[in-house]
PDB file of C-alpha atoms and ligand atoms in Angstrom:
ATOM      1  CA  MET A   1      -9.809   2.710 -12.722  1.00  0.00           C
ATOM      2  CA  ARG A   2      -7.488   1.102 -10.205  1.00  0.00           C
ATOM      3  CA  ARG A   3      -8.744  -2.125  -8.661  1.00  0.00           C
ATOM      4  CA  PRO A   4      -8.511  -2.159  -4.854  1.00  0.00           C
ATOM      5  CA  ILE A   5      -6.002  -4.684  -3.536  1.00  0.00           C
ATOM      6  CA  ILE A   6      -5.942  -6.112  -0.018  1.00  0.00           C
ATOM      7  CA  ALA A   7      -2.863  -8.202   0.733  1.00  0.00           C
ATOM      8  CA  GLY A   8      -2.180 -10.362   3.778  1.00  0.00           C
ATOM      9  CA  ASN A   9       1.483 -10.484   4.754  1.00  0.00           C
ATOM     10  CA  TRP A  10       1.754 -13.512   7.001  1.00  0.00           C
ATOM     11  CA  LYS A  11       5.417 -12.775   7.808  1.00  0.00           C
ATOM     12  CA  MET A  12       7.096 -15.718   9.639  1.00  0.00           C
ATOM     13  CA  ASN A  13       3.812 -17.177  10.853  1.00  0.00           C
ATOM     14  CA  MET A  14       1.790 -20.251   9.924  1.00  0.00           C
ATOM     15  CA  GLY A  15       3.335 -23.620   9.130  1.00  0.00           C
ATOM     16  CA  VAL A  16       1.684 -25.728   6.421  1.00  0.00           C
ATOM     17  CA  LYS A  17      -0.971 -27.172   8.754  1.00  0.00           C
ATOM     18  CA  GLU A  18      -2.034 -23.738  10.027  1.00  0.00           C
ATOM     19  CA  ALA A  19      -1.879 -22.351   6.511  1.00  0.00           C
ATOM     20  CA  GLU A  20      -4.253 -25.062   5.279  1.00  0.00           C
ATOM     21  CA  GLU A  21      -6.701 -24.272   8.068  1.00  0.00           C
ATOM     22  CA  LEU A  22      -6.597 -20.557   7.432  1.00  0.00           C
ATOM     23  CA  ILE A  23      -7.081 -20.897   3.665  1.00  0.00           C
ATOM     24  CA  GLU A  24      -9.931 -23.374   4.091  1.00  0.00           C
ATOM     25  CA  ALA A  25     -11.621 -20.974   6.529  1.00  0.00           C
ATOM     26  CA  ILE A  26     -11.173 -17.986   4.178  1.00  0.00           C
ATOM     27  CA  LYS A  27     -12.598 -20.011   1.275  1.00  0.00           C
ATOM     28  CA  LYS A  28     -15.837 -20.530   3.217  1.00  0.00           C
ATOM     29  CA  ILE A  29     -16.486 -16.776   3.349  1.00  0.00           C
ATOM     30  CA  ASP A  30     -17.832 -14.748   0.422  1.00  0.00           C
ATOM     31  CA  LEU A  31     -15.279 -12.167  -0.674  1.00  0.00           C
ATOM     32  CA  ASN A  32     -16.085  -9.048  -2.661  1.00  0.00           C
ATOM     33  CA  LYS A  33     -15.041  -9.834  -6.249  1.00  0.00           C
ATOM     34  CA  GLU A  34     -14.310  -6.212  -7.047  1.00  0.00           C
ATOM     35  CA  VAL A  35     -11.437  -6.283  -4.610  1.00  0.00           C
ATOM     36  CA  GLU A  36      -8.265  -8.186  -5.408  1.00  0.00           C
ATOM     37  CA  ALA A  37      -7.503 -10.397  -2.402  1.00  0.00           C
ATOM     38  CA  LEU A  38      -4.016 -11.720  -1.944  1.00  0.00           C
ATOM     39  CA  VAL A  39      -2.211 -13.866   0.658  1.00  0.00           C
ATOM     40  CA  CYS A  40       1.569 -13.886   1.117  1.00  0.00           C
ATOM     41  CA  PRO A  41       2.563 -16.956   3.180  1.00  0.00           C
ATOM     42  CA  PRO A  42       6.109 -18.080   4.029  1.00  0.00           C
ATOM     43  CA  PHE A  43       7.963 -19.892   1.207  1.00  0.00           C
ATOM     44  CA  VAL A  44       7.425 -23.351   2.719  1.00  0.00           C
ATOM     45  CA  ASP A  45       3.635 -22.931   2.490  1.00  0.00           C
ATOM     46  CA  LEU A  46       3.462 -21.679  -1.096  1.00  0.00           C
ATOM     47  CA  TYR A  47       3.170 -25.039  -2.845  1.00  0.00           C
ATOM     48  CA  ARG A  48       0.291 -26.226  -0.697  1.00  0.00           C
ATOM     49  CA  VAL A  49      -1.493 -22.872  -0.560  1.00  0.00           C
ATOM     50  CA  SER A  50      -1.234 -22.616  -4.333  1.00  0.00           C
ATOM     51  CA  GLU A  51      -3.045 -25.969  -4.650  1.00  0.00           C
ATOM     52  CA  LEU A  52      -5.731 -24.860  -2.207  1.00  0.00           C
ATOM     53  CA  LEU A  53      -6.302 -21.588  -4.054  1.00  0.00           C
ATOM     54  CA  GLU A  54      -6.884 -23.252  -7.422  1.00  0.00           C
ATOM     55  CA  ASN A  55     -10.268 -22.214  -8.846  1.00  0.00           C
ATOM     56  CA  THR A  56     -10.604 -19.345  -6.392  1.00  0.00           C
ATOM     57  CA  ALA A  57     -10.135 -15.637  -7.066  1.00  0.00           C
ATOM     58  CA  ILE A  58      -7.606 -15.292  -4.238  1.00  0.00           C
ATOM     59  CA  LYS A  59      -4.104 -14.544  -5.483  1.00  0.00           C
ATOM     60  CA  LEU A  60      -0.829 -15.805  -4.110  1.00  0.00           C
ATOM     61  CA  GLY A  61       2.193 -13.681  -3.212  1.00  0.00           C
ATOM     62  CA  ALA A  62       5.663 -14.304  -1.786  1.00  0.00           C
ATOM     63  CA  GLN A  63       7.371 -12.172   0.852  1.00  0.00           C
ATOM     64  CA  ASN A  64      10.784 -11.924  -0.801  1.00  0.00           C
ATOM     65  CA  MET A  65      12.941 -13.395  -3.571  1.00  0.00           C
ATOM     66  CA  HIS A  66      16.419 -13.324  -5.071  1.00  0.00           C
ATOM     67  CA  TYR A  67      16.986 -11.571  -8.403  1.00  0.00           C
ATOM     68  CA  GLU A  68      18.946 -14.353 -10.127  1.00  0.00           C
ATOM     69  CA  LYS A  69      17.311 -17.262 -11.966  1.00  0.00           C
ATOM     70  CA  SER A  70      19.401 -20.010 -10.334  1.00  0.00           C
ATOM     71  CA  GLY A  71      22.852 -20.725  -8.965  1.00  0.00           C
ATOM     72  CA  ALA A  72      24.989 -20.784  -5.844  1.00  0.00           C
ATOM     73  CA  PHE A  73      22.832 -18.626  -3.556  1.00  0.00           C
ATOM     74  CA  THR A  74      22.272 -20.834  -0.518  1.00  0.00           C
ATOM     75  CA  GLY A  75      18.939 -20.247   1.141  1.00  0.00           C
ATOM     76  CA  GLU A  76      17.479 -18.114  -1.642  1.00  0.00           C
ATOM     77  CA  VAL A  77      14.466 -18.539  -3.930  1.00  0.00           C
ATOM     78  CA  SER A  78      14.315 -17.276  -7.528  1.00  0.00           C
ATOM     79  CA  PRO A  79      11.575 -15.435  -9.436  1.00  0.00           C
ATOM     80  CA  ASN A  80      11.013 -18.317 -11.849  1.00  0.00           C
ATOM     81  CA  MET A  81      10.650 -20.776  -8.954  1.00  0.00           C
ATOM     82  CA  LEU A  82       7.880 -18.581  -7.554  1.00  0.00           C
ATOM     83  CA  LYS A  83       6.246 -18.243 -10.944  1.00  0.00           C
ATOM     84  CA  GLU A  84       6.207 -22.023 -11.383  1.00  0.00           C
ATOM     85  CA  LEU A  85       4.226 -22.321  -8.132  1.00  0.00           C
ATOM     86  CA  GLY A  86       1.498 -19.982  -9.315  1.00  0.00           C
ATOM     87  CA  VAL A  87       2.739 -16.963  -7.376  1.00  0.00           C
ATOM     88  CA  SER A  88       1.711 -13.667  -8.956  1.00  0.00           C
ATOM     89  CA  TYR A  89       2.937 -11.031  -6.473  1.00  0.00           C
ATOM     90  CA  VAL A  90       6.101 -10.562  -4.464  1.00  0.00           C
ATOM     91  CA  ILE A  91       6.628  -8.177  -1.547  1.00  0.00           C
ATOM     92  CA  LEU A  92       9.964  -6.394  -1.958  1.00  0.00           C
ATOM     93  CA  GLY A  93      11.874  -4.129   0.397  1.00  0.00           C
ATOM     94  CA  HIS A  94       9.668  -4.626   3.432  1.00  0.00           C
ATOM     95  CA  SER A  95      11.079  -2.581   6.321  1.00  0.00           C
ATOM     96  CA  GLU A  96      11.800  -5.788   8.242  1.00  0.00           C
ATOM     97  CA  ARG A  97      13.998  -6.976   5.357  1.00  0.00           C
ATOM     98  CA  ARG A  98      15.730  -3.620   5.167  1.00  0.00           C
ATOM     99  CA  GLN A  99      16.262  -3.477   8.922  1.00  0.00           C
ATOM    100  CA  TYR A 100      17.140  -7.077   9.845  1.00  0.00           C
ATOM    101  CA  PHE A 101      18.624  -8.318   6.574  1.00  0.00           C
ATOM    102  CA  ALA A 102      20.380  -5.151   5.449  1.00  0.00           C
ATOM    103  CA  GLU A 103      18.545  -4.884   2.130  1.00  0.00           C
ATOM    104  CA  SER A 104      19.630  -1.781   0.250  1.00  0.00           C
ATOM    105  CA  ASP A 105      17.703   0.331  -2.253  1.00  0.00           C
ATOM    106  CA  ASP A 106      20.018  -0.931  -5.023  1.00  0.00           C
ATOM    107  CA  LEU A 107      19.348  -4.551  -4.145  1.00  0.00           C
ATOM    108  CA  ILE A 108      15.614  -3.885  -4.072  1.00  0.00           C
ATOM    109  CA  ASN A 109      15.858  -2.294  -7.521  1.00  0.00           C
ATOM    110  CA  LYS A 110      17.530  -5.443  -8.877  1.00  0.00           C
ATOM    111  CA  LYS A 111      14.812  -7.600  -7.350  1.00  0.00           C
ATOM    112  CA  LEU A 112      12.070  -5.375  -8.695  1.00  0.00           C
ATOM    113  CA  GLN A 113      13.483  -5.528 -12.236  1.00  0.00           C
ATOM    114  CA  ALA A 114      13.773  -9.318 -11.954  1.00  0.00           C
ATOM    115  CA  ALA A 115      10.198  -9.632 -10.724  1.00  0.00           C
ATOM    116  CA  LEU A 116       8.903  -7.636 -13.694  1.00  0.00           C
ATOM    117  CA  ALA A 117      11.069  -9.579 -16.157  1.00  0.00           C
ATOM    118  CA  ASN A 118       9.608 -12.832 -14.830  1.00  0.00           C
ATOM    119  CA  GLY A 119       5.981 -11.803 -14.939  1.00  0.00           C
ATOM    120  CA  LEU A 120       5.602 -11.193 -11.207  1.00  0.00           C
ATOM    121  CA  SER A 121       3.974  -8.066  -9.797  1.00  0.00           C
ATOM    122  CA  PRO A 122       6.150  -6.367  -7.189  1.00  0.00           C
ATOM    123  CA  ILE A 123       4.717  -4.845  -4.017  1.00  0.00           C
ATOM    124  CA  LEU A 124       7.406  -2.304  -3.233  1.00  0.00           C
ATOM    125  CA  CYS A 125       7.461  -1.214   0.411  1.00  0.00           C
ATOM    126  CA  CYS A 126       8.642   2.136   1.673  1.00  0.00           C
ATOM    127  CA  GLY A 127       8.231   4.158   4.838  1.00  0.00           C
ATOM    128  CA  GLU A 128       9.926   6.277   7.453  1.00  0.00           C
ATOM    129  CA  THR A 129      10.959   5.700  11.064  1.00  0.00           C
ATOM    130  CA  LEU A 130       9.437   7.673  13.934  1.00  0.00           C
ATOM    131  CA  GLU A 131      12.628   9.747  14.262  1.00  0.00           C
ATOM    132  CA  GLU A 132      12.457  10.660  10.572  1.00  0.00           C
ATOM    133  CA  ARG A 133       8.830  11.685  10.888  1.00  0.00           C
ATOM    134  CA  GLU A 134       9.493  13.755  13.997  1.00  0.00           C
ATOM    135  CA  ALA A 135      12.337  15.488  12.152  1.00  0.00           C
ATOM    136  CA  GLY A 136       9.963  16.272   9.273  1.00  0.00           C
ATOM    137  CA  GLU A 137      12.004  14.076   6.918  1.00  0.00           C
ATOM    138  CA  GLU A 138       9.413  11.473   5.996  1.00  0.00           C
ATOM    139  CA  GLU A 139       8.966  12.641   2.400  1.00  0.00           C
ATOM    140  CA  LYS A 140      12.701  12.862   1.825  1.00  0.00           C
ATOM    141  CA  LYS A 141      13.145   9.284   3.039  1.00  0.00           C
ATOM    142  CA  VAL A 142      10.279   7.863   1.003  1.00  0.00           C
ATOM    143  CA  ALA A 143      11.356   9.785  -2.112  1.00  0.00           C
ATOM    144  CA  ARG A 144      14.831   8.279  -1.909  1.00  0.00           C
ATOM    145  CA  GLN A 145      13.473   4.746  -1.459  1.00  0.00           C
ATOM    146  CA  ILE A 146      11.007   5.068  -4.336  1.00  0.00           C
ATOM    147  CA  GLU A 147      13.386   6.732  -6.773  1.00  0.00           C
ATOM    148  CA  LYS A 148      16.134   4.169  -6.226  1.00  0.00           C
ATOM    149  CA  ALA A 149      13.874   1.119  -6.241  1.00  0.00           C
ATOM    150  CA  LEU A 150      12.088   2.235  -9.421  1.00  0.00           C
ATOM    151  CA  LYS A 151      15.197   3.286 -11.313  1.00  0.00           C
ATOM    152  CA  ASP A 152      14.966   2.386 -15.039  1.00  0.00           C
ATOM    153  CA  VAL A 153      11.435   0.989 -14.731  1.00  0.00           C
ATOM    154  CA  LYS A 154       9.362   1.637 -17.853  1.00  0.00           C
ATOM    155  CA  GLU A 155       6.114   3.590 -17.850  1.00  0.00           C
ATOM    156  CA  ASP A 156       4.156   0.610 -19.206  1.00  0.00           C
ATOM    157  CA  ASP A 157       5.140  -1.555 -16.250  1.00  0.00           C
ATOM    158  CA  PHE A 158       3.375   0.564 -13.668  1.00  0.00           C
ATOM    159  CA  ASP A 159       0.019  -1.132 -14.063  1.00  0.00           C
ATOM    160  CA  ARG A 160       1.744  -4.202 -12.559  1.00  0.00           C
ATOM    161  CA  ILE A 161       3.455  -2.361  -9.727  1.00  0.00           C
ATOM    162  CA  VAL A 162       2.033  -1.822  -6.250  1.00  0.00           C
ATOM    163  CA  ILE A 163       3.717   0.570  -3.819  1.00  0.00           C
ATOM    164  CA  ALA A 164       3.017  -0.035  -0.130  1.00  0.00           C
ATOM    165  CA  TYR A 165       3.529   2.960   2.120  1.00  0.00           C
ATOM    166  CA  GLU A 166       4.211   1.546   5.573  1.00  0.00           C
ATOM    167  CA  PRO A 167       5.443   3.961   8.226  1.00  0.00           C
ATOM    168  CA  ILE A 168       7.746   1.798  10.335  1.00  0.00           C
ATOM    169  CA  TRP A 169       6.374   3.166  13.597  1.00  0.00           C
ATOM    170  CA  ALA A 170       2.909   1.914  12.651  1.00  0.00           C
ATOM    171  CA  ILE A 171       3.879  -1.681  11.837  1.00  0.00           C
ATOM    172  CA  GLY A 172       2.714  -4.175  14.440  1.00  0.00           C
ATOM    173  CA  THR A 173       2.379  -1.437  17.054  1.00  0.00           C
ATOM    174  CA  GLY A 174      -1.367  -0.845  16.985  1.00  0.00           C
ATOM    175  CA  LYS A 175      -0.633   2.780  16.039  1.00  0.00           C
ATOM    176  CA  THR A 176      -2.008   3.677  12.622  1.00  0.00           C
ATOM    177  CA  ALA A 177      -1.053   6.740  10.649  1.00  0.00           C
ATOM    178  CA  SER A 178      -4.069   9.046  10.457  1.00  0.00           C
ATOM    179  CA  SER A 179      -5.932   8.500   7.212  1.00  0.00           C
ATOM    180  CA  ASP A 180      -5.057  12.084   6.275  1.00  0.00           C
ATOM    181  CA  ASP A 181      -1.336  11.487   6.769  1.00  0.00           C
ATOM    182  CA  ALA A 182      -1.553   8.223   4.824  1.00  0.00           C
ATOM    183  CA  GLU A 183      -3.360  10.026   1.992  1.00  0.00           C
ATOM    184  CA  LYS A 184      -0.860  12.884   2.012  1.00  0.00           C
ATOM    185  CA  MET A 185       2.058  10.481   1.589  1.00  0.00           C
ATOM    186  CA  SER A 186       0.229   8.428  -1.050  1.00  0.00           C
ATOM    187  CA  SER A 187      -0.473  11.549  -3.043  1.00  0.00           C
ATOM    188  CA  PHE A 188       3.189  12.544  -2.688  1.00  0.00           C
ATOM    189  CA  ILE A 189       4.277   9.092  -3.945  1.00  0.00           C
ATOM    190  CA  ARG A 190       1.932   9.366  -6.928  1.00  0.00           C
ATOM    191  CA  SER A 191       3.358  12.774  -7.813  1.00  0.00           C
ATOM    192  CA  LEU A 192       6.895  11.370  -7.597  1.00  0.00           C
ATOM    193  CA  VAL A 193       5.958   8.581  -9.993  1.00  0.00           C
ATOM    194  CA  LYS A 194       4.433  11.169 -12.317  1.00  0.00           C
ATOM    195  CA  ASP A 195       7.587  13.306 -12.335  1.00  0.00           C
ATOM    196  CA  LYS A 196       9.936  10.405 -13.009  1.00  0.00           C
ATOM    197  CA  HIS A 197       7.843   7.978 -15.039  1.00  0.00           C
ATOM    198  CA  GLY A 198       4.993   9.947 -16.571  1.00  0.00           C
ATOM    199  CA  ASP A 199       1.302  10.550 -16.192  1.00  0.00           C
ATOM    200  CA  LYS A 200       0.195   7.104 -17.335  1.00  0.00           C
ATOM    201  CA  ALA A 201       2.456   5.448 -14.739  1.00  0.00           C
ATOM    202  CA  ALA A 202       1.094   7.687 -11.979  1.00  0.00           C
ATOM    203  CA  LYS A 203      -2.500   6.938 -12.913  1.00  0.00           C
ATOM    204  CA  SER A 204      -2.027   3.181 -13.073  1.00  0.00           C
ATOM    205  CA  VAL A 205       0.287   2.458 -10.128  1.00  0.00           C
ATOM    206  CA  ARG A 206      -1.620   1.175  -7.102  1.00  0.00           C
ATOM    207  CA  ILE A 207      -0.665   2.460  -3.675  1.00  0.00           C
ATOM    208  CA  GLN A 208      -1.385   0.586  -0.475  1.00  0.00           C
ATOM    209  CA  TYR A 209      -1.196   1.748   3.096  1.00  0.00           C
ATOM    210  CA  GLY A 210       0.229  -0.643   5.685  1.00  0.00           C
ATOM    211  CA  GLY A 211       0.710  -0.470   9.442  1.00  0.00           C
ATOM    212  CA  SER A 212      -1.822  -1.777  11.971  1.00  0.00           C
ATOM    213  CA  VAL A 213      -4.668  -1.935   9.457  1.00  0.00           C
ATOM    214  CA  LYS A 214      -7.672  -3.731  10.961  1.00  0.00           C
ATOM    215  CA  PRO A 215     -11.374  -4.172  10.262  1.00  0.00           C
ATOM    216  CA  SER A 216     -12.158  -1.097  12.376  1.00  0.00           C
ATOM    217  CA  ASN A 217     -10.010   1.329  10.349  1.00  0.00           C
ATOM    218  CA  ILE A 218      -9.973  -0.147   6.819  1.00  0.00           C
ATOM    219  CA  LYS A 219     -13.024   1.727   5.580  1.00  0.00           C
ATOM    220  CA  GLU A 220     -11.676   5.144   6.415  1.00  0.00           C
ATOM    221  CA  ILE A 221      -8.291   4.339   4.873  1.00  0.00           C
ATOM    222  CA  MET A 222      -9.861   2.966   1.679  1.00  0.00           C
ATOM    223  CA  GLY A 223     -12.018   6.081   1.405  1.00  0.00           C
ATOM    224  CA  LYS A 224      -8.985   8.159   0.414  1.00  0.00           C
ATOM    225  CA  ASP A 225      -8.436   9.132  -3.237  1.00  0.00           C
ATOM    226  CA  ASN A 226      -4.840   7.986  -3.559  1.00  0.00           C
ATOM    227  CA  ILE A 227      -5.044   4.834  -1.454  1.00  0.00           C
ATOM    228  CA  ASP A 228      -5.899   1.751  -3.496  1.00  0.00           C
ATOM    229  CA  GLY A 229      -5.398  -0.955  -0.926  1.00  0.00           C
ATOM    230  CA  ALA A 230      -3.777  -2.222   2.235  1.00  0.00           C
ATOM    231  CA  LEU A 231      -0.867  -4.458   3.138  1.00  0.00           C
ATOM    232  CA  VAL A 232      -1.856  -6.160   6.355  1.00  0.00           C
ATOM    233  CA  GLY A 233       0.180  -8.218   8.811  1.00  0.00           C
ATOM    234  CA  GLY A 234      -1.453  -9.182  12.111  1.00  0.00           C
ATOM    235  CA  ALA A 235      -5.088  -8.803  11.028  1.00  0.00           C
ATOM    236  CA  SER A 236      -4.566 -11.095   8.011  1.00  0.00           C
ATOM    237  CA  LEU A 237      -3.803 -14.155  10.152  1.00  0.00           C
ATOM    238  CA  GLU A 238      -7.406 -14.839  10.974  1.00  0.00           C
ATOM    239  CA  ALA A 239     -10.077 -15.716   8.393  1.00  0.00           C
ATOM    240  CA  GLU A 240     -12.810 -13.524   9.835  1.00  0.00           C
ATOM    241  CA  SER A 241     -10.746 -10.346  10.052  1.00  0.00           C
ATOM    242  CA  PHE A 242      -9.021 -10.937   6.684  1.00  0.00           C
ATOM    243  CA  SER A 243     -12.387 -11.304   4.966  1.00  0.00           C
ATOM    244  CA  GLN A 244     -13.735  -8.223   6.733  1.00  0.00           C
ATOM    245  CA  LEU A 245     -10.776  -6.296   5.328  1.00  0.00           C
ATOM    246  CA  VAL A 246     -11.399  -7.569   1.803  1.00  0.00           C
ATOM    247  CA  ASN A 247     -15.102  -6.766   2.166  1.00  0.00           C
ATOM    248  CA  PHE A 248     -14.476  -3.293   3.598  1.00  0.00           C
TER     249      PHE A 248
HETATM  250  P1  PGA B 301       0.792  -4.998  10.655  1.00  0.00           P
HETATM  251  O1  PGA B 301       1.969  -5.265   9.579  1.00  0.00           O
HETATM  252  O2  PGA B 301      -0.497  -4.957   9.897  1.00  0.00           O
HETATM  253  O3  PGA B 301       0.877  -6.167  11.596  1.00  0.00           O
HETATM  254  O4  PGA B 301       1.103  -3.689  11.296  1.00  0.00           O
HETATM  255  C1  PGA B 301       1.938  -4.647   8.324  1.00  0.00           C
HETATM  256  C2  PGA B 301       3.137  -5.038   7.512  1.00  0.00           C
HETATM  257  O5  PGA B 301       4.257  -5.075   8.045  1.00  0.00           O
HETATM  258  O6  PGA B 301       3.015  -5.322   6.302  1.00  0.00           O
END
């Protein structure tokens, strides 16, 4: 059984003050305990949010990290630094990082290996552009991203790995992939994992859909066999809608 996981990706929103307010508001609402709820604030908020989440079931994630432990990497944050703050998940290879910060599949593979080695659970993002979908190349694109990012990952590690399928054209646009298309890609991703990493890996890896998920469409998305959760941007920035997503 794969536990559903709803993750809020705050992106570059919410300074510490706003973060405090949002977390305090979320804490006042009853969240379904069967669902794993996770918030991923900017780095500067992590310390404070970690304190506020103590003794709650809400998990903490980061939006990125470097793969080295320490050293001359100005502006970067290491896996062990995140771990020390009580972070348990890290989003890797988000399309915004690939697009604006030139992150390659090889780099994402290094980060993913480092996350696993440091006891962090990676949320590996993948997804196609509108042009790729219109050309019928969405599976080819996602297959390449997944294969490269998961290179040399062991079968036993897949119960700690989350893969987020986020079609780029659906992110922040209000356009959602149809739940059937999202399910089709999730099932394709699971079969890829099975081919490369074995049956146990395919059964345990959790797959999220991301891209304009909101309270009005979460239920339909979560009703699909191969979709185990959602990675949510805009609709996670408000306590009421975030809790509605967790309580889908
Ligand atoms: P969105 O973002 O929910 O605002 O579309 C999703 C994401 O980029 O993770």
